[in-house]
mmCIF file of the C-alpha atoms, coordinates in Angstrom:
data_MODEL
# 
_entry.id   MODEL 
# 
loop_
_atom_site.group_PDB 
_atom_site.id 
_atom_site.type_symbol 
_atom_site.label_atom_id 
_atom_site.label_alt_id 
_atom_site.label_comp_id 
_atom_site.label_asym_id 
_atom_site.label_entity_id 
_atom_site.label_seq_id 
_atom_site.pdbx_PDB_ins_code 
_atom_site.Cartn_x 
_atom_site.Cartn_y 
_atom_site.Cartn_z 
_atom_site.occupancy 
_atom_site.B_iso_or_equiv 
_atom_site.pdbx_formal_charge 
_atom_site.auth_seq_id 
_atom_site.auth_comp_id 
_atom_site.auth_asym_id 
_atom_site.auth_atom_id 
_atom_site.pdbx_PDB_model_num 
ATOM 1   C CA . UNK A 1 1   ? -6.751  18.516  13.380  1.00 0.00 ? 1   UNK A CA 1 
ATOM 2   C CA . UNK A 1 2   ? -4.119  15.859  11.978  1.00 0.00 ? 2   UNK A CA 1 
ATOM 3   C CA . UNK A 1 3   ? -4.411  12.539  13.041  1.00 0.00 ? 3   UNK A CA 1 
ATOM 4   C CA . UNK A 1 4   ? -0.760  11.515  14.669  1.00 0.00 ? 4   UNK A CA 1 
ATOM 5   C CA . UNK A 1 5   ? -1.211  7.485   13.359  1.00 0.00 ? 5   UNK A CA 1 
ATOM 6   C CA . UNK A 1 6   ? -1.835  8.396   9.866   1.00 0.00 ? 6   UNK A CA 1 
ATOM 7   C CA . UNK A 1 7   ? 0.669   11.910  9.342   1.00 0.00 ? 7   UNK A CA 1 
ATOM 8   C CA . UNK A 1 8   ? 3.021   9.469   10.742  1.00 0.00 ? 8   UNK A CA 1 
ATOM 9   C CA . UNK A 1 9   ? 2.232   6.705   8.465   1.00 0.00 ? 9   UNK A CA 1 
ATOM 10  C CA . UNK A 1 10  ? 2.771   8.738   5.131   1.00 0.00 ? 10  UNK A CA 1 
ATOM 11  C CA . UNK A 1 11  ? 4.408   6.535   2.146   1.00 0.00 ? 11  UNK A CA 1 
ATOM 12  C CA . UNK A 1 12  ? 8.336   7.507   2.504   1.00 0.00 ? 12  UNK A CA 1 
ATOM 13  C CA . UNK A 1 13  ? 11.439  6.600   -0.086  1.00 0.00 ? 13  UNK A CA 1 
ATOM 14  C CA . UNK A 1 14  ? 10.878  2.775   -0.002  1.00 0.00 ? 14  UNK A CA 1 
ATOM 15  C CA . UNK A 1 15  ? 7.070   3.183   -1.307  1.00 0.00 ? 15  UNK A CA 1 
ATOM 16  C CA . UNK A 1 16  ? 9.076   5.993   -3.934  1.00 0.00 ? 16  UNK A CA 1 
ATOM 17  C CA . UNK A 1 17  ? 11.991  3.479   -4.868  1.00 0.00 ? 17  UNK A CA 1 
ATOM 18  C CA . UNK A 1 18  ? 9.990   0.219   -4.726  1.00 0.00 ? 18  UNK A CA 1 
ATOM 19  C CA . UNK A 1 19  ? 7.552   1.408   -6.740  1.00 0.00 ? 19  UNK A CA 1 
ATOM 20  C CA . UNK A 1 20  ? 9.718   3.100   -9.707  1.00 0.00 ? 20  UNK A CA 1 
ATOM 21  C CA . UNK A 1 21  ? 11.785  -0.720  -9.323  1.00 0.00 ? 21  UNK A CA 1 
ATOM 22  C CA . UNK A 1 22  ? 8.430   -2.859  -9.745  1.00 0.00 ? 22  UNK A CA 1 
ATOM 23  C CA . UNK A 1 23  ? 6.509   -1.036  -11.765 1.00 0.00 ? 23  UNK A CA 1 
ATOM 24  C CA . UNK A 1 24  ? 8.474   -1.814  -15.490 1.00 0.00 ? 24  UNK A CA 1 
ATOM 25  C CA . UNK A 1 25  ? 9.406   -5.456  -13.713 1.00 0.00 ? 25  UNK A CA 1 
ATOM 26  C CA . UNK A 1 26  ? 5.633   -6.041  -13.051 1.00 0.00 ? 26  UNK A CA 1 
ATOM 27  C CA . UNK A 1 27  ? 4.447   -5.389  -15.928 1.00 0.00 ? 27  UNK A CA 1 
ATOM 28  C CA . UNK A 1 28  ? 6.629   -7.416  -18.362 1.00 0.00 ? 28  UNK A CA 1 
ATOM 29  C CA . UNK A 1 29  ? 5.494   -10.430 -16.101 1.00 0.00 ? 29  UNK A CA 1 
ATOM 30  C CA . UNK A 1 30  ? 2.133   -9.849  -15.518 1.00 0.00 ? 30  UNK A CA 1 
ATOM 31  C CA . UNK A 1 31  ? 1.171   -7.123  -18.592 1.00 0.00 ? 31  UNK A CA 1 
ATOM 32  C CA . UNK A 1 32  ? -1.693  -5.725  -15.862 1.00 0.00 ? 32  UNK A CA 1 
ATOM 33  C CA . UNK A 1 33  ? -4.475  -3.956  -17.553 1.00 0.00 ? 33  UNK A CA 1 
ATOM 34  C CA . UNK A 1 34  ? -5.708  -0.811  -15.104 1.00 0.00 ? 34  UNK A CA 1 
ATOM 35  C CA . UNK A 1 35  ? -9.680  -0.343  -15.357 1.00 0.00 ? 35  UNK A CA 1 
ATOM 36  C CA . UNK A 1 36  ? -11.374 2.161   -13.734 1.00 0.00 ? 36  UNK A CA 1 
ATOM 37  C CA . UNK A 1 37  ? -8.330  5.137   -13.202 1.00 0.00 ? 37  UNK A CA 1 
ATOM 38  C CA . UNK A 1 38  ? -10.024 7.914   -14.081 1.00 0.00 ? 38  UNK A CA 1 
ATOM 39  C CA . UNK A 1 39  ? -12.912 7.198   -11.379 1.00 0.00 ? 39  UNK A CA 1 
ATOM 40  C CA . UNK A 1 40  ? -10.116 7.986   -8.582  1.00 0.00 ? 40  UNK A CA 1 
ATOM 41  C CA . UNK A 1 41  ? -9.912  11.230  -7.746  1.00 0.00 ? 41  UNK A CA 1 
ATOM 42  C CA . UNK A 1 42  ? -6.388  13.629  -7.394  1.00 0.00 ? 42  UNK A CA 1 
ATOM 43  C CA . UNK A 1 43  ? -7.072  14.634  -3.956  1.00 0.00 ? 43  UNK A CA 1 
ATOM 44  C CA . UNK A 1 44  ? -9.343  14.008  -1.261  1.00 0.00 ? 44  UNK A CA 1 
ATOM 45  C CA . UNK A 1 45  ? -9.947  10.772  0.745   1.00 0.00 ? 45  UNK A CA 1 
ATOM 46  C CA . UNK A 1 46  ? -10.315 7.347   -1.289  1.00 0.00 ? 46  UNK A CA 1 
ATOM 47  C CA . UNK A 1 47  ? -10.668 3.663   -0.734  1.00 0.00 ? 47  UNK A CA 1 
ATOM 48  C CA . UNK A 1 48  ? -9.195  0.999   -2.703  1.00 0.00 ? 48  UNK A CA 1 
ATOM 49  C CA . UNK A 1 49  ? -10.387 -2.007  -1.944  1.00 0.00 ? 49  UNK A CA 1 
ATOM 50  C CA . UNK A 1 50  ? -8.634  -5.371  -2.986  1.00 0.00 ? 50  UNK A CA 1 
ATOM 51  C CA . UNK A 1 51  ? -10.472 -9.228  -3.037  1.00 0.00 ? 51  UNK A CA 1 
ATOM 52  C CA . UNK A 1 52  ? -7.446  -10.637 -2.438  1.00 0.00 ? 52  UNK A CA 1 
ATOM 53  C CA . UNK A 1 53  ? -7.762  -13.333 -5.222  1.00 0.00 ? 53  UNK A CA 1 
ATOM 54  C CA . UNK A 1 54  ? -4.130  -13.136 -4.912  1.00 0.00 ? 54  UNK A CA 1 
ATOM 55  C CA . UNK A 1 55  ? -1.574  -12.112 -2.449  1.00 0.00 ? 55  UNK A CA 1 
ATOM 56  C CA . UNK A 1 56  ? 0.181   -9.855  -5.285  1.00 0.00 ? 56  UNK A CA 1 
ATOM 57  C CA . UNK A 1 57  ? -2.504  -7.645  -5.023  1.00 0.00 ? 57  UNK A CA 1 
ATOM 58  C CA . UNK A 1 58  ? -0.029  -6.053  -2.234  1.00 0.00 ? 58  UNK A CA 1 
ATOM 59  C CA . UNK A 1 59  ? 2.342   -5.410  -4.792  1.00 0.00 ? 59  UNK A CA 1 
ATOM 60  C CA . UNK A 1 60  ? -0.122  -4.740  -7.895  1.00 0.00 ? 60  UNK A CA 1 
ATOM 61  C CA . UNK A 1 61  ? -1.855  -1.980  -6.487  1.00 0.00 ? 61  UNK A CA 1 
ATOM 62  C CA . UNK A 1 62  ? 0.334   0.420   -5.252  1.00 0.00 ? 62  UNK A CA 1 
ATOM 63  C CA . UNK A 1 63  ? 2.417   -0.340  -8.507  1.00 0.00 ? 63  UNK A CA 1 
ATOM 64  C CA . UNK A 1 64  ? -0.196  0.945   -10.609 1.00 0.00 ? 64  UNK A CA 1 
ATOM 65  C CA . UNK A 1 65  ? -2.503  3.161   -8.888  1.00 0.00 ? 65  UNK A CA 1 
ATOM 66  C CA . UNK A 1 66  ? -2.712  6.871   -9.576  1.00 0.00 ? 66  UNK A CA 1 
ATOM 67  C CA . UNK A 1 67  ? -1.609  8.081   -6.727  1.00 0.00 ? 67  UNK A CA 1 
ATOM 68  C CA . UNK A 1 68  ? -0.168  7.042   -3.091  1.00 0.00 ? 68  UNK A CA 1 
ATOM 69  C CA . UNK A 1 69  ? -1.238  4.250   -1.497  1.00 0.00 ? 69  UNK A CA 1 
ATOM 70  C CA . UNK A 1 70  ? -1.388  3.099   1.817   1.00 0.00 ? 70  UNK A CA 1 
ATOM 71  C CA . UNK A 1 71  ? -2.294  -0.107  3.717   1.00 0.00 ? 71  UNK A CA 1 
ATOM 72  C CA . UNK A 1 72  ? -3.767  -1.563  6.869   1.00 0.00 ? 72  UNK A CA 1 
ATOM 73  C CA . UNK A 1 73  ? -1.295  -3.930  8.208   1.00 0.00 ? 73  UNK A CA 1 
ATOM 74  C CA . UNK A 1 74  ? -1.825  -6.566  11.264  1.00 0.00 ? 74  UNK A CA 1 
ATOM 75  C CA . UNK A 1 75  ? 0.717   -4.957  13.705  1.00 0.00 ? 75  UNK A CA 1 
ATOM 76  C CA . UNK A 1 76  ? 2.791   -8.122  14.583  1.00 0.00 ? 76  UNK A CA 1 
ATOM 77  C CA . UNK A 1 77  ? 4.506   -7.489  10.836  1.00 0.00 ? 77  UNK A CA 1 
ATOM 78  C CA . UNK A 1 78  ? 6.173   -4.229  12.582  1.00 0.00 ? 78  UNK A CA 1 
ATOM 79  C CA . UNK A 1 79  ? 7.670   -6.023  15.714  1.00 0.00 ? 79  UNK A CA 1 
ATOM 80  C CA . UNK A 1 80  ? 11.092  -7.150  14.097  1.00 0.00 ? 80  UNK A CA 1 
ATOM 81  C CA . UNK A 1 81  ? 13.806  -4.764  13.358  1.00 0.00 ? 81  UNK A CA 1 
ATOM 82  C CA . UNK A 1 82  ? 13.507  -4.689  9.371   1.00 0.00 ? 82  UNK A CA 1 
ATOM 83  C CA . UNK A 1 83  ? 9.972   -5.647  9.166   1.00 0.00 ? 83  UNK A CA 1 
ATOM 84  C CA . UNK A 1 84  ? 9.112   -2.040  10.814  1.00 0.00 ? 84  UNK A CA 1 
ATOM 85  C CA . UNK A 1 85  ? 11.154  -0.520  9.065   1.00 0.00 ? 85  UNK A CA 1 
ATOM 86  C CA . UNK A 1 86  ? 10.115  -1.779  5.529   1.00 0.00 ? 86  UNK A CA 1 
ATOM 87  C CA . UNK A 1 87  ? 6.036   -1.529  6.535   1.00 0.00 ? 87  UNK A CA 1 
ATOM 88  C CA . UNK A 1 88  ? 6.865   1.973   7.812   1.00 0.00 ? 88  UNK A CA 1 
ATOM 89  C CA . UNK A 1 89  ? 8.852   3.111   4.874   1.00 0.00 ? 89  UNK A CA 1 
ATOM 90  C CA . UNK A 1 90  ? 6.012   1.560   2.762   1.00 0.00 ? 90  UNK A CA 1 
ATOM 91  C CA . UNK A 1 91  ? 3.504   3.959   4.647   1.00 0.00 ? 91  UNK A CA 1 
ATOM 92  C CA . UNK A 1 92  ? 1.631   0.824   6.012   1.00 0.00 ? 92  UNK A CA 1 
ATOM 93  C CA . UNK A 1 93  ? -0.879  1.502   9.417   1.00 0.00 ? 93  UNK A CA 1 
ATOM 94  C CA . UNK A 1 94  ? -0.318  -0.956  12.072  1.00 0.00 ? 94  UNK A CA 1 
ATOM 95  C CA . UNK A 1 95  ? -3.815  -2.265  12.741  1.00 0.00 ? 95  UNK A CA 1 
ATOM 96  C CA . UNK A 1 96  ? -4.374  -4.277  15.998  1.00 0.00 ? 96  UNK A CA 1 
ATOM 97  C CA . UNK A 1 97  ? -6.730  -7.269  15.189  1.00 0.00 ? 97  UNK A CA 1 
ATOM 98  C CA . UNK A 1 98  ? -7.744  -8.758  18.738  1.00 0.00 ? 98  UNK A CA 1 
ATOM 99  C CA . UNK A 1 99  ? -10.280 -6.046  19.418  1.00 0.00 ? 99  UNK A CA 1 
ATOM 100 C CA . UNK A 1 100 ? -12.713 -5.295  16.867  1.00 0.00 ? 100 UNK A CA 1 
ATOM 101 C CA . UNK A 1 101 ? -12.750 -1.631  18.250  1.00 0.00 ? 101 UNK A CA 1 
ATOM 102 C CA . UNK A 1 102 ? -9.348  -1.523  17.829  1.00 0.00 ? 102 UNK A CA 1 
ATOM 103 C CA . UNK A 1 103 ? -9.316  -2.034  14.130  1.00 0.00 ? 103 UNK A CA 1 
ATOM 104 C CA . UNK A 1 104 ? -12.534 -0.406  13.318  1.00 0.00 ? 104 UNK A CA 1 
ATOM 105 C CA . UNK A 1 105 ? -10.386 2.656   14.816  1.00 0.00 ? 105 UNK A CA 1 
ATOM 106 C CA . UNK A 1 106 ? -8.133  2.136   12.151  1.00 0.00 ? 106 UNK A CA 1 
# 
């Protein structure tokens, strides 16, 4: 059985377009160097999991990684018009943070 939250939080064209945009952009600036890529698997569940030693770890990571990547996102950054739309289009879950059960659902 599918979960409804997650089939209908699947990365769409602005994760696609985004990505192919930042990814030469990113790495003039920064020249990232990508440890570890063979460790994540082709298929299957996986978790990335960023310190956040720097808010372009947002950006960074789904840049670079292997494969799709999706995010846990505090829900009030879907309540405007194009702030949905982007975190949607991005594939991002809406995550409500006042109750602890709430987010450990997510």
């Amino acid at each position: 059985m599918s979960d409804p939250v997650a089939d209908s939080a699947r990365p769409g064209p602005v994760f696609f377009i985004g990505r192919a945009v930042l990814r030469p952009l990113l790495r003039l600036r920064f020249r990232p160097r990508v440890s570890g890529r063979e460790h994540v698997p082709v298929a299957g569940p996986v978790l990335l999991a960023s310190n956040h030693l720097s808010g372009l770890d947002t950006i960074l990571i789904p840049s670079f990684a292997p494969r799709q990547v999706q995010f846990l996102a505090k829900e009030s950054l879907f309540s405007s018009r194009i702030g949905g739309w982007f975190f949607r289009g991005i594939g991002a879950i809406p995550v409500h943070r006042s109750a602890g059960s709430a987010a450990q659902a997510a």
